[in-house]
Amino acid sequence: MSRRAALLAAIRRSDTNGYIFVLPYVIFFLAFVAYPLVFSFVLMFHRWNLVSPMEWVGSKNFIRLVQDPLFFKSLFNTLTFLAIHIPLQIFAALGFALLLNTRIRGRGFFRGIYFLPVVVSGVAVTILWQQLFSFDYGVLNSLLRLAGLGRVPWLIDANIAMPSIAVMATWKNVGIYIVLFLAGLQGIPRELYEAARIDGASPLRQFLYITFPMLNPTIIIIVVLSTIGGFSLFIEPYVLTGGGPMQSTLSGMLYIYNQAFYFGHMGYAATLGFVYAAVIFLVVTVQRRVIERDIAT
Amino acid sequence: MRAGILAVVLIYGCGDGNGPRNEAGGTIELTYWPAPNAQEVELADSLVREWNILHPGVHVVMQPIPVNQSTEEVLLAAIAGKTTPDVCSNINPIALRDYVASGGLIPLDQFPDFDSVVTQRIPRELLGLFMTPDGHYYQVPWKTNPVMMFYNLRLLRAAGVSGIPNTYAQYFALGDRVLEKLNGPEKAHIWVGERDIRPIWWQRMFDFYPFYLAASGGQPLFRNDSVAFGNSSAEEVFAFFRTCYARGYFPRTSFYQSVDPFMLEEKVTHIAGPWQVAAIRKFAPALDYSVEPLPVPDGRKGPVYTFGDFKNVAIFTTTKHPREAWAFVRFLLSARYDRLLLHLCDQIPVRGDLLTNPLFAEYFKNNPKMVRFAEQVPFTRGMDSAPDMKEIFDGISQEYEMCAVYGTKPPAQAVRDAVERARMITEWNR
């Protein structure tokens, strides 16, 4: 019996209900994951503006990419964003999680409030921050003026715009990481703290030698999720700055969007997308190697 | 933009089309798309009504171009969906290559009387600029809006400036006088000029590009499909605007007022086309101003060129009646309808005889400010028809922002980088 016939016989023998149950996901996967991926891969070797027929260009999209200063600029901007956003995210989320893990009054209320920005539309949040960051009429600059300080060009200075966006993105996403840290904190065995207290360890030492190492898996998850999320930075610069001033907030995703839908270079945008996916894979691999520790040792 | 095209393809591509329909009862039917603004629709309506009376065998249906973000998107979508009209009079030369590459337009020089009809209207030198690299003409230049400099004469007098600047040095002298005399404590701020500082590609058609044409004597950005603006003229233009921002003549912000600051007398100079004359006539009829050619680098001699937003006429390949469509185009290009274009739309027909043909005399007598635009027509240039001009202008805009607005890059470096980017895009398109 050939291999194909054996496979068909095995399928016939199996329970067909199982195939029916998985069919919706298989259809979803083929339509929304496999097909776009394969199509994007094909697009990398073509020039296509959505209207005219596709034109085979071979490796031209890759040649352009290595010569394109805006690609490197957008990569640099994204890495700058990550360098500010990830540490800020971890410190803010861990700090709030530690506070919300103690027995304070209204704990449930505060846990809800910190999670609220996560569920609010990204565009709505960004427009709100646009009002806060406004140079002439923004709330932040009004407060600074009331305090007798000068105004800060939050979004109109090339050196400050990306850090401003990183602060905003941290505010938006911190809630979900608080929840992850809370889960991590509640998973630490209480006996470890009891033993440490009996040995005379101070709260700081308990944090450094018990809490922090035991949170290592949570930190890895948060760093990986923040990195992938950071590489997807789009709504904030698209709405707040359009990538300016002087391209200082042009993120990778915004550049891909511009190439695809503003200039109509679908093939080049697909090439950028695949290269960014490879960069994300590389960065996450390095992060895991650096951060991951075996808790048992 | 392309997402918009896709939407338009879906909407218009699924219909039964607006192309020429089969003859009903022996009558040929043509479809004509004018621009969708009220004045041009009124003009098109008059034109079609008269044509249909005079030509009972060829019935023309007028339908304004479906409203979208841009006409170019709609036409590209219509070409893809094979739902183009027979004739359209809102062809932007910047997108012509895309239309031709998509197989959307027919060469008009196939008609035996093309040369005589067109050269009767416009100088041959100007016509030559609209030839595509394959040696054919797919468009007839119809109207243009030359970009010129408006000066507020009352503010100039108040600043003690006598004479209109012709050169950059004279413009800077005007700027210094305005800052000295019209600005200071307890005075409302009067700007020398103002431009939208956002790095949006088409904004450079109202600062960098017309000034480049003026500085270079009308040289194109591309020559034989190669980048040709890496020169001293481009550097001089970047340096001019850099000085305007550095000395505080122009604000480093964009005005978002509903009323134009030039009409509010908040700035002394303003770069605009003939549409500004119509707006002033309507909203600020008492404004004392003049319209002049753009200033040029010191020492430059000869005519002062500028950019004009040309809109041209073309026939699409979906037409089943090219001869009849060409006859309709000839009718549209007649002097009588050019006169109506002036009267109804305040737009300048591309003609060499605007100031000599008695048909137009009454209009220019009643609208003396428009005479300067008519004089400018022979020295008005359109946009190069190179692929991806939008992205090339985006690159120029980015460099303009860095060099001129924020002064973080010297002009020579900014021009070099803009040229480098344009070359990369051009190479990629080959």
Coordinates of C-alpha atoms in Angstrom, one line a residue, chain B:
Chain B
M1 CA -4.2 56.6 -1.1
R2 CA -4.1 53.1 -2.6
A3 CA -6.7 51.9 -0.1
G4 CA -8.9 54.6 -1.5
I5 CA -8.2 53.3 -5.0
L6 CA -9.2 49.8 -4.0
A7 CA -12.4 51.1 -2.6
V8 CA -13.1 53.1 -5.7
V9 CA -12.3 50.0 -7.9
L10 CA -14.8 48.0 -5.9
I11 CA -17.5 50.6 -6.1
Y12 CA -17.1 51.7 -9.7
G13 CA -15.7 48.5 -11.1
C14 CA -18.9 46.6 -10.2
G15 CA -21.2 48.9 -12.1
D16 CA -22.1 48.6 -15.7
G17 CA -19.6 51.3 -16.6
N18 CA -19.7 54.8 -17.8
G19 CA -17.8 54.2 -21.0
P20 CA -19.3 54.8 -24.4
R21 CA -22.5 52.9 -24.8
N22 CA -23.9 51.3 -27.9
E23 CA -25.7 53.6 -30.3
A24 CA -29.3 53.9 -29.5
G25 CA -31.3 54.6 -32.6
G26 CA -28.2 55.4 -34.5
T27 CA -27.0 58.0 -32.1
I28 CA -23.4 57.8 -30.8
E29 CA -23.1 58.4 -27.1
L30 CA -20.0 59.8 -25.4
T31 CA -19.3 60.4 -21.7
Y32 CA -17.4 63.4 -20.6
W33 CA -15.9 63.8 -17.0
P34 CA -15.1 67.4 -16.0
A35 CA -13.7 68.4 -12.5
P36 CA -16.4 68.2 -9.8
N37 CA -16.2 71.8 -8.6
A38 CA -19.4 73.9 -9.1
Q39 CA -17.9 76.4 -11.6
E40 CA -16.4 73.8 -13.9
V41 CA -19.6 71.7 -13.8
E42 CA -21.5 74.8 -14.9
L43 CA -19.0 75.4 -17.7
A44 CA -19.2 71.7 -18.7
D45 CA -23.0 71.9 -18.7
S46 CA -23.1 74.8 -21.1
L47 CA -20.6 73.1 -23.3
V48 CA -22.4 69.8 -23.5
R49 CA -25.8 71.5 -24.0
E50 CA -24.5 73.5 -27.0
W51 CA -22.7 70.5 -28.4
N52 CA -25.8 68.3 -28.2
I53 CA -27.8 70.9 -30.1
L54 CA -25.2 71.3 -32.8
H55 CA -24.4 67.6 -33.1
P56 CA -27.6 65.6 -33.0
G57 CA -25.8 62.4 -34.1
V58 CA -23.3 62.4 -31.2
H59 CA -24.9 62.8 -27.8
V60 CA -22.5 63.7 -25.0
V61 CA -23.4 62.9 -21.4
M62 CA -21.6 65.0 -18.8
Q63 CA -20.9 63.5 -15.4
P64 CA -18.6 65.2 -12.9
I65 CA -15.6 63.0 -11.8
P66 CA -16.8 61.0 -8.8
V67 CA -15.7 62.7 -5.7
N68 CA -12.8 61.1 -3.9
Q69 CA -9.6 62.1 -2.2
S70 CA -8.1 62.8 -5.6
T71 CA -9.0 62.7 -9.3
E72 CA -5.9 60.6 -9.9
E73 CA -7.2 57.8 -7.6
V74 CA -10.6 57.8 -9.3
L75 CA -9.1 57.7 -12.8
L76 CA -6.6 54.9 -12.0
A77 CA -9.4 52.9 -10.4
A78 CA -11.6 53.5 -13.5
I79 CA -8.8 52.4 -15.8
A80 CA -8.4 49.2 -13.7
G81 CA -12.2 48.7 -13.9
K82 CA -12.4 49.7 -17.6
T83 CA -15.1 52.2 -16.6
T84 CA -13.3 55.3 -17.9
P85 CA -15.3 58.0 -19.8
D86 CA -14.5 58.9 -23.4
V87 CA -13.1 62.3 -22.5
C88 CA -11.8 63.8 -19.3
S89 CA -10.7 67.4 -18.8
N90 CA -9.1 67.1 -15.4
I91 CA -5.9 65.2 -16.3
N92 CA -3.0 66.0 -14.0
P93 CA 0.3 65.6 -16.0
I94 CA 2.0 64.2 -12.9
A95 CA -0.1 61.0 -13.1
L96 CA -0.1 60.8 -16.9
R97 CA 2.6 58.1 -17.0
D98 CA 0.6 55.9 -14.7
Y99 CA -2.5 56.3 -17.0
V100 CA -0.4 55.5 -20.1
A101 CA 1.4 52.6 -18.4
S102 CA -2.0 51.1 -17.4
G103 CA -3.1 51.3 -21.1
G104 CA -5.7 54.0 -20.3
L105 CA -5.1 56.7 -22.9
I106 CA -5.0 57.0 -26.6
P107 CA -2.3 59.0 -28.4
L108 CA -3.9 62.2 -29.7
D109 CA -1.3 62.8 -32.3
Q110 CA -2.8 60.0 -34.3
F111 CA -5.4 62.5 -35.5
P112 CA -4.3 64.3 -38.7
D113 CA -5.3 67.7 -37.4
F114 CA -3.8 67.4 -33.9
D115 CA -0.8 69.5 -34.7
S116 CA -2.7 72.4 -36.3
V117 CA -5.4 72.4 -33.6
V118 CA -3.0 72.5 -30.8
T119 CA -0.3 74.8 -32.1
Q120 CA -3.0 77.3 -33.0
R121 CA -3.6 77.5 -29.3
I122 CA -0.3 77.3 -27.6
P123 CA 3.4 77.8 -28.5
R124 CA 5.2 74.7 -29.8
E125 CA 7.9 75.1 -27.2
L126 CA 5.3 74.8 -24.4
L127 CA 3.6 71.9 -26.1
G128 CA 6.8 70.0 -26.3
L129 CA 6.9 69.7 -22.5
F130 CA 3.8 67.5 -22.6
M131 CA 5.2 64.9 -24.9
T132 CA 5.8 61.5 -23.3
P133 CA 9.1 59.6 -23.7
D134 CA 7.6 57.4 -26.4
G135 CA 7.3 60.5 -28.6
H136 CA 3.5 60.7 -28.4
Y137 CA 1.0 63.2 -27.0
Y138 CA -1.7 61.7 -24.8
Q139 CA -2.9 65.0 -23.5
V140 CA -3.7 68.6 -24.7
P141 CA -2.8 71.3 -22.2
W142 CA -6.1 73.1 -21.3
K143 CA -5.7 75.3 -18.2
T144 CA -3.1 76.3 -15.7
N145 CA -2.8 78.2 -12.4
P146 CA 0.6 79.9 -12.4
V147 CA 2.0 80.3 -8.8
M148 CA 3.0 84.0 -8.2
M149 CA 3.9 86.3 -5.3
F150 CA 1.1 88.5 -3.8
Y151 CA 2.2 91.7 -2.0
N152 CA 0.1 93.7 0.4
L153 CA 0.8 97.3 -0.8
R154 CA -0.6 99.0 2.2
L155 CA 1.7 97.1 4.5
L156 CA 4.6 97.7 2.2
R157 CA 4.0 101.5 2.4
A158 CA 3.7 101.3 6.2
A159 CA 7.0 99.5 6.3
G160 CA 8.5 102.2 4.1
V161 CA 9.3 99.8 1.3
S162 CA 9.3 101.3 -2.2
G163 CA 9.3 99.0 -5.1
I164 CA 8.6 95.3 -5.4
P165 CA 11.5 92.9 -4.8
N166 CA 12.9 91.1 -7.9
T167 CA 15.7 89.3 -6.2
Y168 CA 16.4 87.4 -3.0
A169 CA 18.5 90.3 -1.6
Q170 CA 15.6 92.7 -2.2
Y171 CA 13.2 90.4 -0.6
F172 CA 15.4 90.1 2.5
A173 CA 15.7 93.9 2.6
L174 CA 11.8 94.0 2.6
G175 CA 11.8 91.4 5.4
D176 CA 14.1 93.5 7.5
R177 CA 12.0 96.6 7.0
V178 CA 8.8 94.7 8.0
L179 CA 10.4 93.3 11.1
E180 CA 11.8 96.7 12.1
K181 CA 8.8 98.9 11.2
L182 CA 5.7 96.8 11.6
N183 CA 6.7 94.5 14.6
G184 CA 7.6 95.3 18.1
P185 CA 6.1 95.6 21.6
E186 CA 2.4 96.4 21.6
K187 CA 2.0 95.7 17.9
A188 CA 0.2 92.8 16.4
H189 CA 2.7 90.5 14.7
I190 CA 3.0 91.0 11.0
W191 CA 4.8 88.2 9.2
V192 CA 6.8 88.8 6.1
G193 CA 5.4 85.5 4.6
E194 CA 4.2 82.1 5.6
R195 CA 4.2 78.6 4.3
D196 CA 2.8 75.4 5.5
I197 CA 5.8 73.8 7.3
R198 CA 4.4 70.2 7.3
P199 CA 6.5 67.9 5.1
I200 CA 3.5 67.0 2.9
W201 CA 4.7 66.4 -0.7
W202 CA 2.3 68.7 -2.6
Q203 CA 3.1 71.7 -0.3
R204 CA 6.4 71.9 -2.0
M205 CA 4.6 72.9 -5.2
F206 CA 4.0 76.2 -3.6
D207 CA 7.5 77.0 -2.3
F208 CA 10.4 74.9 -3.4
Y209 CA 9.3 73.9 -6.9
P210 CA 8.1 77.3 -8.3
F211 CA 11.1 79.0 -6.8
Y212 CA 13.4 76.3 -8.3
L213 CA 11.8 76.9 -11.7
A214 CA 12.3 80.7 -11.2
A215 CA 15.9 80.2 -10.1
S216 CA 16.9 77.8 -12.8
G217 CA 15.2 79.5 -15.8
G218 CA 12.5 76.8 -16.0
Q219 CA 14.7 73.8 -15.9
P220 CA 13.0 70.5 -15.2
L221 CA 13.7 68.3 -12.2
F222 CA 14.4 65.3 -14.6
R223 CA 16.2 65.2 -17.9
N224 CA 16.0 62.0 -20.0
D225 CA 14.6 60.2 -17.0
S226 CA 17.6 61.1 -14.8
V227 CA 17.6 63.3 -11.8
A228 CA 18.6 66.8 -12.8
F229 CA 18.0 69.0 -9.8
G230 CA 21.3 68.5 -8.0
N231 CA 22.5 72.0 -8.9
S232 CA 23.2 75.4 -7.5
S233 CA 19.6 76.6 -8.2
A234 CA 18.1 74.1 -5.8
E235 CA 20.7 75.0 -3.2
E236 CA 19.9 78.7 -3.6
V237 CA 16.2 78.0 -3.1
F238 CA 16.8 76.0 0.0
A239 CA 19.1 78.7 1.3
F240 CA 16.5 81.4 0.5
F241 CA 13.8 79.7 2.6
R242 CA 16.3 78.8 5.3
T243 CA 17.1 82.5 5.7
C244 CA 13.4 83.4 5.8
Y245 CA 12.9 81.1 8.8
A246 CA 16.2 81.8 10.4
R247 CA 15.6 85.6 10.4
G248 CA 12.0 85.2 11.6
Y249 CA 10.3 86.4 8.4
F250 CA 8.2 83.2 8.3
P251 CA 6.7 81.5 11.4
R252 CA 7.9 78.0 12.3
T253 CA 4.3 76.9 12.6
S254 CA 1.3 76.4 10.3
F255 CA -1.7 78.7 10.4
Y256 CA -5.0 76.8 10.7
Q257 CA -7.3 79.8 10.5
S258 CA -10.5 79.6 8.5
V259 CA -9.6 83.0 6.9
D260 CA -6.4 83.4 5.0
P261 CA -3.9 85.5 7.0
F262 CA -3.0 87.4 3.8
M263 CA -6.6 88.7 3.6
L264 CA -6.5 89.5 7.3
E265 CA -3.4 91.6 6.6
E266 CA -1.3 89.5 9.0
K267 CA 1.4 88.9 6.4
V268 CA 2.9 91.0 3.8
T269 CA 3.6 88.5 1.0
H270 CA 1.8 85.4 -0.1
I271 CA 2.5 82.7 -2.7
A272 CA -0.6 81.6 -4.5
G273 CA -2.3 81.2 -7.9
P274 CA -5.2 83.0 -9.6
W275 CA -7.7 81.3 -7.2
Q276 CA -6.5 83.8 -4.6
V277 CA -7.6 86.8 -6.8
A278 CA -11.2 85.3 -6.9
A279 CA -11.1 84.7 -3.1
I280 CA -9.9 88.3 -2.4
R281 CA -12.6 89.7 -4.7
K282 CA -15.1 87.8 -2.6
F283 CA -13.9 88.1 0.9
A284 CA -11.6 91.1 1.1
P285 CA -12.5 93.4 -1.8
A286 CA -10.8 96.4 -0.2
L287 CA -7.4 94.8 0.0
D288 CA -4.7 96.8 -1.7
Y289 CA -2.3 94.3 -3.3
S290 CA -0.4 93.4 -6.4
V291 CA 0.6 90.2 -8.1
E292 CA 4.2 89.8 -9.2
P293 CA 6.7 87.2 -10.5
L294 CA 8.6 85.3 -7.8
P295 CA 11.9 86.7 -6.6
V296 CA 15.0 85.1 -8.1
P297 CA 18.7 84.7 -6.9
D298 CA 20.7 87.9 -7.2
G299 CA 22.1 88.5 -10.6
R300 CA 19.8 86.1 -12.5
K301 CA 18.6 87.5 -15.8
G302 CA 15.8 86.5 -18.2
P303 CA 12.2 85.6 -17.9
V304 CA 11.0 84.4 -14.5
Y305 CA 9.4 81.0 -14.7
T306 CA 7.0 79.4 -12.2
F307 CA 5.0 76.3 -11.6
G308 CA 1.4 76.1 -12.9
D309 CA -1.0 73.4 -11.9
F310 CA -1.9 72.2 -15.4
K311 CA -5.1 70.3 -16.0
N312 CA -5.3 68.7 -19.4
V313 CA -7.7 66.9 -21.7
A314 CA -7.4 63.3 -22.7
I315 CA -9.3 60.5 -24.5
F316 CA -9.4 57.1 -22.9
T317 CA -8.8 53.8 -24.7
T318 CA -12.3 52.5 -23.7
T319 CA -13.9 54.9 -26.2
K320 CA -15.5 53.2 -29.2
H321 CA -15.7 56.4 -31.1
P322 CA -12.3 58.1 -31.0
R323 CA -12.9 60.4 -34.0
E324 CA -16.1 61.8 -32.4
A325 CA -14.4 62.1 -29.0
W326 CA -11.6 64.1 -30.7
A327 CA -14.2 66.4 -32.4
F328 CA -15.7 67.0 -28.9
V329 CA -12.2 67.8 -27.5
R330 CA -11.7 70.3 -30.4
F331 CA -15.0 71.9 -29.4
L332 CA -13.9 72.1 -25.7
L333 CA -10.6 73.7 -26.7
S334 CA -12.3 76.5 -28.7
A335 CA -11.7 80.1 -27.9
R336 CA -15.3 80.6 -27.0
Y337 CA -15.1 78.1 -24.2
D338 CA -11.8 79.4 -23.1
R339 CA -13.5 82.8 -22.7
L340 CA -16.2 81.0 -20.6
L341 CA -13.5 79.3 -18.6
L342 CA -12.2 82.7 -17.6
H343 CA -15.6 84.2 -16.9
L344 CA -17.1 81.3 -14.9
C345 CA -14.0 79.8 -13.2
D346 CA -11.4 82.5 -13.1
Q347 CA -8.9 80.0 -14.4
I348 CA -6.3 80.6 -17.1
P349 CA -6.6 78.7 -20.4
V350 CA -3.3 77.6 -21.8
R351 CA -3.2 79.9 -24.8
G352 CA -0.6 82.1 -26.4
D353 CA -3.1 84.8 -27.4
L354 CA -4.8 85.6 -24.1
L355 CA -3.8 89.3 -24.2
T356 CA -4.2 89.8 -27.9
N357 CA -7.4 88.0 -28.8
P358 CA -10.3 90.4 -28.6
L359 CA -12.6 87.7 -27.2
F360 CA -10.7 87.9 -23.9
A361 CA -10.3 91.6 -23.7
E362 CA -13.4 92.4 -21.7
Y363 CA -12.5 89.8 -19.0
F364 CA -9.0 91.2 -18.5
K365 CA -10.3 94.8 -18.6
N366 CA -12.7 93.9 -15.7
N367 CA -10.1 91.8 -13.9
P368 CA -6.8 93.6 -14.3
K369 CA -5.0 91.5 -11.6
M370 CA -5.5 88.4 -13.8
V371 CA -3.4 90.1 -16.5
R372 CA -0.2 89.2 -14.6
F373 CA -1.2 85.5 -14.7
A374 CA -2.0 85.7 -18.4
E375 CA 1.4 87.2 -19.0
Q376 CA 3.0 84.4 -17.0
V377 CA 1.5 81.6 -19.0
P378 CA 4.3 81.2 -21.6
F379 CA 6.8 81.0 -18.6
T380 CA 4.8 78.5 -16.6
R381 CA 5.9 74.9 -16.3
G382 CA 4.1 71.8 -15.1
M383 CA 5.4 68.9 -13.2
D384 CA 7.8 66.4 -14.7
S385 CA 6.1 63.2 -15.7
A386 CA 8.5 60.8 -13.9
P387 CA 7.4 57.7 -12.0
D388 CA 6.8 58.1 -8.3
M389 CA 6.9 61.9 -8.3
K390 CA 4.9 61.8 -5.1
E391 CA 7.6 60.0 -3.2
I392 CA 10.3 62.1 -4.8
F393 CA 8.5 65.2 -3.6
D394 CA 8.1 63.6 -0.2
G395 CA 11.9 63.3 -0.1
I396 CA 12.3 66.9 -1.1
S397 CA 9.8 67.9 1.6
Q398 CA 11.8 66.0 4.3
E399 CA 15.0 67.8 3.3
Y400 CA 13.2 71.1 3.1
E401 CA 11.9 70.6 6.7
M402 CA 15.4 69.8 8.0
C403 CA 17.3 72.5 6.0
A404 CA 14.9 75.4 5.6
V405 CA 12.4 75.2 8.5
Y406 CA 14.7 73.9 11.3
G407 CA 18.1 74.8 9.8
T408 CA 19.7 71.5 10.9
K409 CA 21.2 70.7 7.6
P410 CA 23.2 72.9 5.2
P411 CA 21.5 73.6 1.8
A412 CA 24.2 71.7 -0.2
Q413 CA 23.8 68.6 1.9
A414 CA 20.0 68.8 1.9
V415 CA 20.0 69.0 -2.0
R416 CA 22.5 66.1 -2.2
D417 CA 20.4 63.9 0.1
A418 CA 17.2 64.8 -1.8
V419 CA 18.9 64.0 -5.1
E420 CA 20.3 60.7 -3.7
R421 CA 16.8 59.7 -2.6
A422 CA 15.3 60.6 -5.9
R423 CA 18.0 58.6 -7.7
M424 CA 17.3 55.5 -5.5
I425 CA 13.5 55.7 -6.3
T426 CA 14.2 56.2 -10.0
E427 CA 16.6 53.3 -10.2
W428 CA 14.1 51.1 -8.4
N429 CA 11.5 52.1 -10.9
R430 CA 13.6 51.2 -14.0

